[in-house]
Coordinates of C-alpha atoms in Angstrom, one line a residue:
X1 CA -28.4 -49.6 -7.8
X2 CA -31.8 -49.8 -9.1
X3 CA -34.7 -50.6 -6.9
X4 CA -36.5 -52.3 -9.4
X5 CA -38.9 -49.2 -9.7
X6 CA -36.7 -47.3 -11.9
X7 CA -35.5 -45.2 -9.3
X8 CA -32.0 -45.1 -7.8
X9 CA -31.0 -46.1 -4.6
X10 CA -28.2 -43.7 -2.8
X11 CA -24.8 -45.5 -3.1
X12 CA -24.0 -47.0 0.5
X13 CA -21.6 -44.7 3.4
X14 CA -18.3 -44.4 1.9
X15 CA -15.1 -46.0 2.7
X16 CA -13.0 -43.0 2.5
X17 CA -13.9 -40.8 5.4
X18 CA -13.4 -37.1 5.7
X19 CA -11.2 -35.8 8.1
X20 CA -14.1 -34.3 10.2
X21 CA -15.8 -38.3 10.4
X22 CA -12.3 -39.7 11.7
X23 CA -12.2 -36.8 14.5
X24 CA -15.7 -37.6 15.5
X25 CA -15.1 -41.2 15.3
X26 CA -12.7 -41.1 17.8
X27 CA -14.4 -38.9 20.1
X28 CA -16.9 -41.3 20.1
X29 CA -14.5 -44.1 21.0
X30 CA -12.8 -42.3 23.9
X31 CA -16.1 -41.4 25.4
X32 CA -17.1 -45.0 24.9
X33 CA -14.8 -46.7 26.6
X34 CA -14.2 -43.9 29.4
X35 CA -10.8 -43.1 28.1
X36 CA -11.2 -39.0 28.9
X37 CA -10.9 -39.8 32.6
X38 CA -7.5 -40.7 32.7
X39 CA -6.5 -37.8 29.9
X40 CA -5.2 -34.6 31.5
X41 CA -6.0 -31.9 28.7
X42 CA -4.2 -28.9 27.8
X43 CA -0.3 -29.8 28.9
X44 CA 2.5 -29.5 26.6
X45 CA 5.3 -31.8 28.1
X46 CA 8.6 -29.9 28.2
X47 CA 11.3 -32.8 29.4
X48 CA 11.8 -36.1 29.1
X49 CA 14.6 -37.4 31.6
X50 CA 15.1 -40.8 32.2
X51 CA 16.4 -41.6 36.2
X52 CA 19.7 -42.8 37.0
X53 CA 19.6 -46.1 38.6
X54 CA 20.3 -44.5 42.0
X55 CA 16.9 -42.7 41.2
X56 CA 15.0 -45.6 40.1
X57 CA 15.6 -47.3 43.5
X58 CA 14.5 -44.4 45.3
X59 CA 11.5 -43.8 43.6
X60 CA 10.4 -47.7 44.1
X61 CA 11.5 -47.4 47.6
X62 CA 8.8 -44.6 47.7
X63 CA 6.3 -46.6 45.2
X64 CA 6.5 -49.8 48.0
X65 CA 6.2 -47.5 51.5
X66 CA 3.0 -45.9 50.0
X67 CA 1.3 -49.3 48.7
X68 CA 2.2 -50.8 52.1
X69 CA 0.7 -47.9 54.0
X70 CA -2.9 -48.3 51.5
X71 CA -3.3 -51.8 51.8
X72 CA -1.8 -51.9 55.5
X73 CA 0.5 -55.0 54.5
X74 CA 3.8 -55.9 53.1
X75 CA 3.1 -55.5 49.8
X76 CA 5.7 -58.3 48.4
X77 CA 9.3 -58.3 48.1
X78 CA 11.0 -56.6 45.3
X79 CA 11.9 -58.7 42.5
X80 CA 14.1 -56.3 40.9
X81 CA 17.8 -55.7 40.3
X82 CA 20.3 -53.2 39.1
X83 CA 20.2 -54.8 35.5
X84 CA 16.6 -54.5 35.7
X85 CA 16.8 -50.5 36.7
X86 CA 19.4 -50.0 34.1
X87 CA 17.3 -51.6 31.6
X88 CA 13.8 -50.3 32.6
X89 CA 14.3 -47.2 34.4
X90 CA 11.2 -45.0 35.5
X91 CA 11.1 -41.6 33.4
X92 CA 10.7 -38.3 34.9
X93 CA 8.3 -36.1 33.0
X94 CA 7.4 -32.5 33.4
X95 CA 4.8 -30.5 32.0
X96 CA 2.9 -26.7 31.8
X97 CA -0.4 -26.3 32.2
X98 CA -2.0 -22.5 31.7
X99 CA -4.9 -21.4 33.8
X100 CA -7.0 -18.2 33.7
X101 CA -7.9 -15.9 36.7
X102 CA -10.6 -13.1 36.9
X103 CA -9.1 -10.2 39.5
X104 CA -11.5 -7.7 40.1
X105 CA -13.6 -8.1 37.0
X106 CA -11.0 -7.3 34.8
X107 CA -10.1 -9.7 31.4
X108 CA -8.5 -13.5 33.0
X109 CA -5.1 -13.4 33.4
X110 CA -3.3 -16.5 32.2
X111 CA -1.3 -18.6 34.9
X112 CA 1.3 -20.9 33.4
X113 CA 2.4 -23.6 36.1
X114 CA 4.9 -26.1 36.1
X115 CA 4.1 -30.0 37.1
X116 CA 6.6 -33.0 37.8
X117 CA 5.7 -36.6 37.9
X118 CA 7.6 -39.8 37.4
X119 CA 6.5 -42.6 35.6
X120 CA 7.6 -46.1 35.3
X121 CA 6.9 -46.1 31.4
X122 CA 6.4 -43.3 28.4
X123 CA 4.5 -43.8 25.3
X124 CA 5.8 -41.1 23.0
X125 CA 2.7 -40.5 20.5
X126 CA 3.1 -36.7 19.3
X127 CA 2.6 -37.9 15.4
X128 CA 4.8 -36.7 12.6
X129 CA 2.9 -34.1 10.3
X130 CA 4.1 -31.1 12.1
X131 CA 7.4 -30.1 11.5
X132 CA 7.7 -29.5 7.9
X133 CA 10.8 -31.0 5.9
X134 CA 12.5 -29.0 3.6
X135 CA 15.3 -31.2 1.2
X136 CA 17.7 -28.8 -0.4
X137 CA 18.1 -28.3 -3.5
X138 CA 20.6 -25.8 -5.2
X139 CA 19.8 -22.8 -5.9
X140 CA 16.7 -22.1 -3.9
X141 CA 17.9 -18.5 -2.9
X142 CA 17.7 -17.8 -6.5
X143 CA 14.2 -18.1 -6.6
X144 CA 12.5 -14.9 -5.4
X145 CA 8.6 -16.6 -5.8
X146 CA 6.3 -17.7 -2.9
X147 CA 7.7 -20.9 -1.1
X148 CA 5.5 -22.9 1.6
X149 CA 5.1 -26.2 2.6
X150 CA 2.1 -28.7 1.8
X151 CA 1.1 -28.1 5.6
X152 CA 0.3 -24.7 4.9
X153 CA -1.9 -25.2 1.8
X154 CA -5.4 -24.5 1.9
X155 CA -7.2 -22.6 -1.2
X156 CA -6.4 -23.5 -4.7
X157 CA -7.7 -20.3 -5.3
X158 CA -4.6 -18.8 -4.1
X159 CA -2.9 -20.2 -7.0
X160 CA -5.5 -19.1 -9.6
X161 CA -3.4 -18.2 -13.0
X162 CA -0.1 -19.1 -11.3
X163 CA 2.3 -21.6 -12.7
X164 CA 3.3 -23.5 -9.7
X165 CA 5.8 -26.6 -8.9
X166 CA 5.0 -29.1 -6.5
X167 CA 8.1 -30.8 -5.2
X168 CA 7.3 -34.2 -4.7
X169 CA 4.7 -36.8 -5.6
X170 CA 3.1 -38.7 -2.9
X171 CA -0.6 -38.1 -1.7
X172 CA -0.4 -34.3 -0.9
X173 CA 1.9 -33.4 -3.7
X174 CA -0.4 -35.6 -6.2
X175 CA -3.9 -34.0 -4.3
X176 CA -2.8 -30.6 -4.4
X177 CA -1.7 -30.8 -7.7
X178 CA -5.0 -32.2 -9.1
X179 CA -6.6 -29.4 -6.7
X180 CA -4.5 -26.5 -8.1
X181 CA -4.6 -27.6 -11.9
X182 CA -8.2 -26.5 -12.4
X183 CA -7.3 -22.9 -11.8
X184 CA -3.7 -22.3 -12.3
X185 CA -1.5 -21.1 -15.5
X186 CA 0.3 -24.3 -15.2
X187 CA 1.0 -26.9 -12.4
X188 CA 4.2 -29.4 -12.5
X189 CA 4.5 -32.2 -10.8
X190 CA 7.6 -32.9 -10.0
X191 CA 8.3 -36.6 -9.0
X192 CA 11.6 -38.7 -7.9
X193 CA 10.4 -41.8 -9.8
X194 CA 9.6 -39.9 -12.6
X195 CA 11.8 -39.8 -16.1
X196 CA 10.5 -37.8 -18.6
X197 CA 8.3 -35.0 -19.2
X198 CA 4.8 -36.2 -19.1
X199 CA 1.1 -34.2 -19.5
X200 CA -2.3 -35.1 -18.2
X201 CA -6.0 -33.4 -18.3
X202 CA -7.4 -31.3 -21.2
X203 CA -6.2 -27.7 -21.9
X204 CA -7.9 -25.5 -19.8
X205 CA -8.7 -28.1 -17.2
X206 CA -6.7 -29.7 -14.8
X207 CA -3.5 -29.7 -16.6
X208 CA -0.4 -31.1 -14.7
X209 CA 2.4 -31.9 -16.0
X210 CA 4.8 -34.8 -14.2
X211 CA 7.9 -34.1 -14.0
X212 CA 11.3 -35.7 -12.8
X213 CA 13.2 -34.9 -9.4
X214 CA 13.2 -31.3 -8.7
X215 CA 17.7 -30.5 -9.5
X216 CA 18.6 -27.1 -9.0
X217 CA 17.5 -23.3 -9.6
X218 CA 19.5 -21.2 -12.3
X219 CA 20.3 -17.8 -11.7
X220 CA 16.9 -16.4 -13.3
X221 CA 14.8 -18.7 -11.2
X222 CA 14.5 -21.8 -13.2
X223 CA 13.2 -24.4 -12.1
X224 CA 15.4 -27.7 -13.1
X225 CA 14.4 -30.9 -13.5
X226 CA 16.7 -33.7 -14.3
X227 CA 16.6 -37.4 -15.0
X228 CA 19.0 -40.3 -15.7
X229 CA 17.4 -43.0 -18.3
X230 CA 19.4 -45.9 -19.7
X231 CA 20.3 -45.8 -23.4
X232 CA 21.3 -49.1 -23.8
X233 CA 24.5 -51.4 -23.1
X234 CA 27.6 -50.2 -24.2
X235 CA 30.7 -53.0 -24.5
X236 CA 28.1 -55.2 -22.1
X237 CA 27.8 -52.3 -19.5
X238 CA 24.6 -50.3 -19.1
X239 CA 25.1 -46.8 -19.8
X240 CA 22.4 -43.7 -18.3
X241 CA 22.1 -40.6 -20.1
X242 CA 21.4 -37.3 -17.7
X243 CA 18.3 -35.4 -19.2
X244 CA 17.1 -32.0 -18.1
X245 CA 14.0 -29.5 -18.5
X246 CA 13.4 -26.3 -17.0
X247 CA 10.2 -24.6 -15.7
X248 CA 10.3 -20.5 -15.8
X249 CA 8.0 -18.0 -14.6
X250 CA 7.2 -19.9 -11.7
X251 CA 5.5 -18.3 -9.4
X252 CA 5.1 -20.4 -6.3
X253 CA 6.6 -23.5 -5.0
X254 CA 5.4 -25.7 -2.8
X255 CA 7.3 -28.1 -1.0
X256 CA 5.5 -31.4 -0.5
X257 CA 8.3 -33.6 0.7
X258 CA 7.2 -34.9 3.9
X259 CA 7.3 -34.1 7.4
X260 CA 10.7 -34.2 10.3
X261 CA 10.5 -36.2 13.4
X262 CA 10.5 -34.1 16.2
X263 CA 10.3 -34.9 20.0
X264 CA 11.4 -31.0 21.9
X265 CA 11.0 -32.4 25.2
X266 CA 14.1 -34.8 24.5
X267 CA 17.3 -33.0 24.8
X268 CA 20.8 -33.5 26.3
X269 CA 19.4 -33.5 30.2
X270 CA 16.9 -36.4 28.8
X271 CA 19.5 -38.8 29.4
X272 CA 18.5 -40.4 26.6
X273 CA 20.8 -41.1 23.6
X274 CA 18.1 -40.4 20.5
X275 CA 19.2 -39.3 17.1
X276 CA 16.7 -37.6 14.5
X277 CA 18.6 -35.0 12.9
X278 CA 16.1 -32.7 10.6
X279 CA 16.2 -33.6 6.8
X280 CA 17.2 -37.2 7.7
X281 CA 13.4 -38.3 8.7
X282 CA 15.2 -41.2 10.7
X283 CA 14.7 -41.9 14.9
X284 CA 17.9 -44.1 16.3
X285 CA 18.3 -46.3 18.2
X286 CA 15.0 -48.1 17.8
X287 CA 14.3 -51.8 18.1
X288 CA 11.2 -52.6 15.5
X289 CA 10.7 -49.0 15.1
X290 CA 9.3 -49.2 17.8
X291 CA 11.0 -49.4 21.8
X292 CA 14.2 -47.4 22.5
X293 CA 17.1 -50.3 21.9
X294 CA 18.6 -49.4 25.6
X295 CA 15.9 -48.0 27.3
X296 CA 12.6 -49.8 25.9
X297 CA 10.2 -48.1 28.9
X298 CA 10.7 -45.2 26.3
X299 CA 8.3 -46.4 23.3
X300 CA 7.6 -44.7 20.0
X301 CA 4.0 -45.1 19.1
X302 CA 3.3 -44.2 15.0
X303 CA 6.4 -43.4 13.2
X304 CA 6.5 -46.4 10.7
X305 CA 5.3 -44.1 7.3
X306 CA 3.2 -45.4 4.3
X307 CA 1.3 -47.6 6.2
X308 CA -2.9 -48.2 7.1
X309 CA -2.2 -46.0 10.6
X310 CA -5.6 -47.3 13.1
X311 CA -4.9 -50.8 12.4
X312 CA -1.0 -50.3 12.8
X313 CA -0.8 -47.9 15.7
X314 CA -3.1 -50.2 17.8
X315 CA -0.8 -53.3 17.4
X316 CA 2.1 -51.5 18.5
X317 CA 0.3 -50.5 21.3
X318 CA -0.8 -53.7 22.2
X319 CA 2.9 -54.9 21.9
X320 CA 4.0 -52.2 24.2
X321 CA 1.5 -52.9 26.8
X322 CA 2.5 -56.4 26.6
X323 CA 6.0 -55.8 27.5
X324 CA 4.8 -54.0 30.3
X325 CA 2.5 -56.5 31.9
X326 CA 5.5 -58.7 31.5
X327 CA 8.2 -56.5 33.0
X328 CA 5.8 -55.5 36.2
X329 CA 5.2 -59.1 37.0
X330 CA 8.6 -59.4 37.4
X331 CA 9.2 -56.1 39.3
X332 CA 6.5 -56.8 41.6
X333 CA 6.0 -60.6 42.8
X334 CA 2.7 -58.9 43.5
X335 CA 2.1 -56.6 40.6
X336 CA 0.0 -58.6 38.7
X337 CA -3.6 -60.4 39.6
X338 CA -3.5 -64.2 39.3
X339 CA -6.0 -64.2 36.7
X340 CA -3.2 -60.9 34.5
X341 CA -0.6 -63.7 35.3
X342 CA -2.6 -66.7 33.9
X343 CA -3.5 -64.4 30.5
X344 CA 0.3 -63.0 29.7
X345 CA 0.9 -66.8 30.2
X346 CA -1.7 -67.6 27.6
X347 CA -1.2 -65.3 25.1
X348 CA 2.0 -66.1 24.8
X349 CA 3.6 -62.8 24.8
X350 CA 6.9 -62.9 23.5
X351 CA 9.8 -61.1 25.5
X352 CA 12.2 -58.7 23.7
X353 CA 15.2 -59.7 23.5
X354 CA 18.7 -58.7 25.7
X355 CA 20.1 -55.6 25.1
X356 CA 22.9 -56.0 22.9
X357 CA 21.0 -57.7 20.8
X358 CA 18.3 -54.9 20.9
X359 CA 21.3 -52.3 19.8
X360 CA 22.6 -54.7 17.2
X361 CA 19.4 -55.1 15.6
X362 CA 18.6 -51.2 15.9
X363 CA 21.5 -50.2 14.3
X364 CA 21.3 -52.5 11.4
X365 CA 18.0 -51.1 10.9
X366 CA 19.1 -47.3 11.1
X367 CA 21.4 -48.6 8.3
X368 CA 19.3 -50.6 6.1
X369 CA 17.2 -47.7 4.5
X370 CA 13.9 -49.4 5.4
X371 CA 12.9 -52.8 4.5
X372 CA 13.9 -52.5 1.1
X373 CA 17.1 -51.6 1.7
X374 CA 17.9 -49.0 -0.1
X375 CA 20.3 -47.4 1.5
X376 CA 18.3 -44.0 1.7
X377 CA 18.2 -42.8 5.2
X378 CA 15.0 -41.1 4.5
X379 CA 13.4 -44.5 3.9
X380 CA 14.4 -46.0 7.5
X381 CA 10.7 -45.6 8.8
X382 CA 8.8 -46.5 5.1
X383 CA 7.1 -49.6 5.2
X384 CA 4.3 -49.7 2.2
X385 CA 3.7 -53.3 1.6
X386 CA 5.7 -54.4 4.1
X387 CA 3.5 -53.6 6.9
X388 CA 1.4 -56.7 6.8
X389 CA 4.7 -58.8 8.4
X390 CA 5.3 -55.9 10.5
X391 CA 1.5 -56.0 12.2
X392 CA 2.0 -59.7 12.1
X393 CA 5.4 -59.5 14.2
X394 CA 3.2 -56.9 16.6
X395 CA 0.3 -59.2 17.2
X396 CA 2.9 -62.2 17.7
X397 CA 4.9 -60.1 20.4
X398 CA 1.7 -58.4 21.8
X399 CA 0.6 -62.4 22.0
X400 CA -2.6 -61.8 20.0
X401 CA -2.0 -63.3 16.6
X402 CA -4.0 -66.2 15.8
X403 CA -6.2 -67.3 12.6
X404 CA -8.3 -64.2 13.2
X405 CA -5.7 -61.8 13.8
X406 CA -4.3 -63.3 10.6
X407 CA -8.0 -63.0 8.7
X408 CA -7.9 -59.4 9.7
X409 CA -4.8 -58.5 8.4
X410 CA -5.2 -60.7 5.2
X411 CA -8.2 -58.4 4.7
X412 CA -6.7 -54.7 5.3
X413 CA -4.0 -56.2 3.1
X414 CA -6.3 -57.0 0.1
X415 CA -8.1 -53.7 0.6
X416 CA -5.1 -51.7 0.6
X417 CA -3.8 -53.1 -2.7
X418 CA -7.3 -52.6 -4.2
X419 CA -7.1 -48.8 -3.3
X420 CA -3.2 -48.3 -4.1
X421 CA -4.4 -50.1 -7.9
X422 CA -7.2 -48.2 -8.4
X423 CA -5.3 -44.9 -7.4
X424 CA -2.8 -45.9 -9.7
X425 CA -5.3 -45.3 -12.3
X426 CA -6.1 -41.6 -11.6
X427 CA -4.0 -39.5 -13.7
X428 CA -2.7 -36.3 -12.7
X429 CA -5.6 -33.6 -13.6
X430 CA -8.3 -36.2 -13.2
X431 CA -11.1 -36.5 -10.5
X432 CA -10.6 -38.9 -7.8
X433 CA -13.0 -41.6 -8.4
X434 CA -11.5 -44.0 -6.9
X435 CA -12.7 -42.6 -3.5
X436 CA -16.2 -43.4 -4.5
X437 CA -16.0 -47.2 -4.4
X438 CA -17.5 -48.4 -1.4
X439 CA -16.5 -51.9 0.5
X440 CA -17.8 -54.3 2.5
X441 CA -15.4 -56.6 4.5
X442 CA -15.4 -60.3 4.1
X443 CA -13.3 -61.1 7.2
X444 CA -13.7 -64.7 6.8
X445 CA -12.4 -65.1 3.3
X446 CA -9.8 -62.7 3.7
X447 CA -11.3 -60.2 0.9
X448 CA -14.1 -58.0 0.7
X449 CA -17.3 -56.8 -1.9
X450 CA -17.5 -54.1 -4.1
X451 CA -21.1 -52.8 -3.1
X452 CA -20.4 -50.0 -5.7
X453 CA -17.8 -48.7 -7.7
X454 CA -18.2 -45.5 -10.4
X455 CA -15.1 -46.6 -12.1
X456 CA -16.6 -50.3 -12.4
X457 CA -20.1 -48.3 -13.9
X458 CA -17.5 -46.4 -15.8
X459 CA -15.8 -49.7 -17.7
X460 CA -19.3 -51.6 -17.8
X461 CA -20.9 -48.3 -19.7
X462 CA -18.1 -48.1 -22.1
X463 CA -18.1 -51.9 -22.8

């Protein structure tokens, strides 16, 4: 804004941080609050096995003789039973650690080791932008171009006077088609939600064209695209008719279609029944996406999709330790301080409920297709606008919603549709300016202040 001098201020910090700010941010939040002490770097876990119940008792057995020998008392009877154990069983992990060693002078030689530990819970949190998905389409050996996943795009560049087709349309497809379409040949879009053959940007610059769902490759390597529009009703009934264009020449394609769930350390000597075959992009069974439906001291932190992640990811965490708290005070008539036992009771954490009800409800949910029941399997972990219930439902069974908790999420909520409208605005081709707008949140009133805005300067200017 102007300082009344005639001389521009700097617009305030941005609200859409770089990659590089978010990885500092949280190094500055583990060092903070003293997390890195209790991280062991550098070990790639290997197996998941959850203990029999014959196992369970042991290692408690073991847990209690140890405690007793520390505090040099009876450290409380156990509370527990074989419903408990075959509900809550510990988990076994093991891990590999490399090391280096300098013999004689020479170059260090790496030393791989093997470690073992049991555990009375594990927090699964390995993320899902790793294994690339790949949906098939017909065809696809036909086509004798370049073909690579969004996760290995890096230069547009690369593409320079290439006609490309990226297959599918959500933020990477739609970024890296903006990205490429200032120095390829041509650059299509192509989108599920799309139906018809649309153009954006000026020749010469940043020209995409949208296209519908990516159908199948013809013998010469064309690209099909195919869509089903209504035409009207016919006799009463509404009839679709199928159209189809075809991209040739295409030199690359580049498969923006998501990412497969993928957890290698669970297998069939996890003793664990967990489904997440690739292409389906669906983990079963899970109650609230969230605990394992039989065993729920196996949790699943960040697979919900389409979502505002921090903000998400740290209610679910909360509701997991909850559950915790909860199911060691009743392990343990001693597990838990008077003053632990005083705040579960005033937080009201609420319990999960029995299991069959958790596998009911799980596979209902593998069923639905997502909250919007669709039907698509894909869709299982998409949430979008639905999230705002979902966090609400965490903070209520992590026993931490109140009118604040509320005025927080109100806020994120009005935020995010802010961001998804003015996205919606930015046509394929065209700059992001939407990522210039800057915020300030108004907690209190469940909204938040435009402190500036180029594409409110944009529409003032014009008017």
């Amino acid at each position: 804004g102007d300082t009344g001098s005639g001389h521009k201020s700097p617009p305030p910090p941005p609200s859409y941080v770089t990659h590089r700010q978010v990885a500092d941010y949280l190094d500055k939040y583990a060092k903070h609050f003293g997390i890195e002490k209790y991280v062991r770097f550098g070990c790639r876990v290997t197996q998941l096995t959850v203990l029999t119940e014959d196992e369970n008792k042991k290692v408690e057995e073991m847990t209690t003789a140890v405690d007793e020998k520390k505090e040099g008392s009876n450290h409380g009877e156990m509370q527990s039973t074989p419903s408990f154990y075959s509900c809550w069983p510990s988990i076994s992990l093991e891990w590999t650690t490399v090391t280096y060693e300098h013999v004689n002078g020479n170059d260090p030689t790496p030393r791989m080791q093997t470690h073992r530990e049991t555990f009375h819970h594990a927090l699964i949190c390995n993320g899902h932008y790793s294994l690339p998905s790949f949906p098939p389409i017909p065809g696809l050996r036909n086509f004798s171009g370049r073909i690579l996943h969004a996760i290995e795009y890096d230069d547009p560049l690369d593409f320079k006077g290439q006609t490309v087709v990226c297959i599918g349309a959500r933020a990477s497809g739609a970024d890296i088609a903006k990205e490429i379409g200032g120095v390829a040949a041509e650059v299509f879009l192509s989108d599920s939600g799309c139906e018809r053959w649309e153009e954006f940007g000026t020749k010469g610059e940043n020209v995409v064209k949208r296209v519908p769902r990516t159908s199948w490759i013809d013998d010469e390597g064309g690209v099909h695209f195919s869509s089903s529009t209504s035409s009207g009703k016919d006799d009463g009934v509404s009839t679709r008719n199928k159209q189809e264009w075809v991209a040739k020449n295409v030199d690359t394609l580049i498969f923006c279609s998501g990412y497969d769930y993928d957890f290698p350390f669970i297998n069939e000597k996890s003793n664990l029944e967990l489904s997440f075959p690739p292409g389906e992009r669906r983990v079963q069974p899970l109650y609230e996406q969230l605990w394992h439906a039989q065993y729920p001291s196996v949790s699943f932190i960040g697979l919900p999709h389409s979502v505002v992640p921090f903000p998400l990811f740290e209610l679910q965490a909360n509701a997991v330790v909850s559950q915790l708290l909860l199911q060691s005070s009743s392990l343990l008539s001693s597990s838990l301080t008077e003053k632990e036992t005083e705040g579960l009771i005033e937080s009201e954490v609420v319990q999960l409920p029995s299991l069959p009800e958790r596998m009911e409800q799980a596979r209902l949910d593998a069923a639905s297709g997502g909250p919007e029941s669709s039907g698509r399997v894909q869709d299982t972990h998409f949430l979008g606008s639905y999230q705002w219930d979902y966090c609400r439902k965490m903070s209520r069974i992590g026993g931490v919603y109140d009118e604040s908790m509320e005025k927080y999420i109100a806020t994120n909520k009005a935020l995010y549709d802010r961001s998804g409208k003015e996205r919606k605005q930015i046509l394929p081709g065209e700059k992001d300016k939407y990522r210039e707008t800057r915020f300030q949140r108004d907690d209190e009133n469940r909204t938040y202040r435009i402190i500036y805005s180029e594409m409110e300067e944009e529409k003032a200017t014009v008017s």
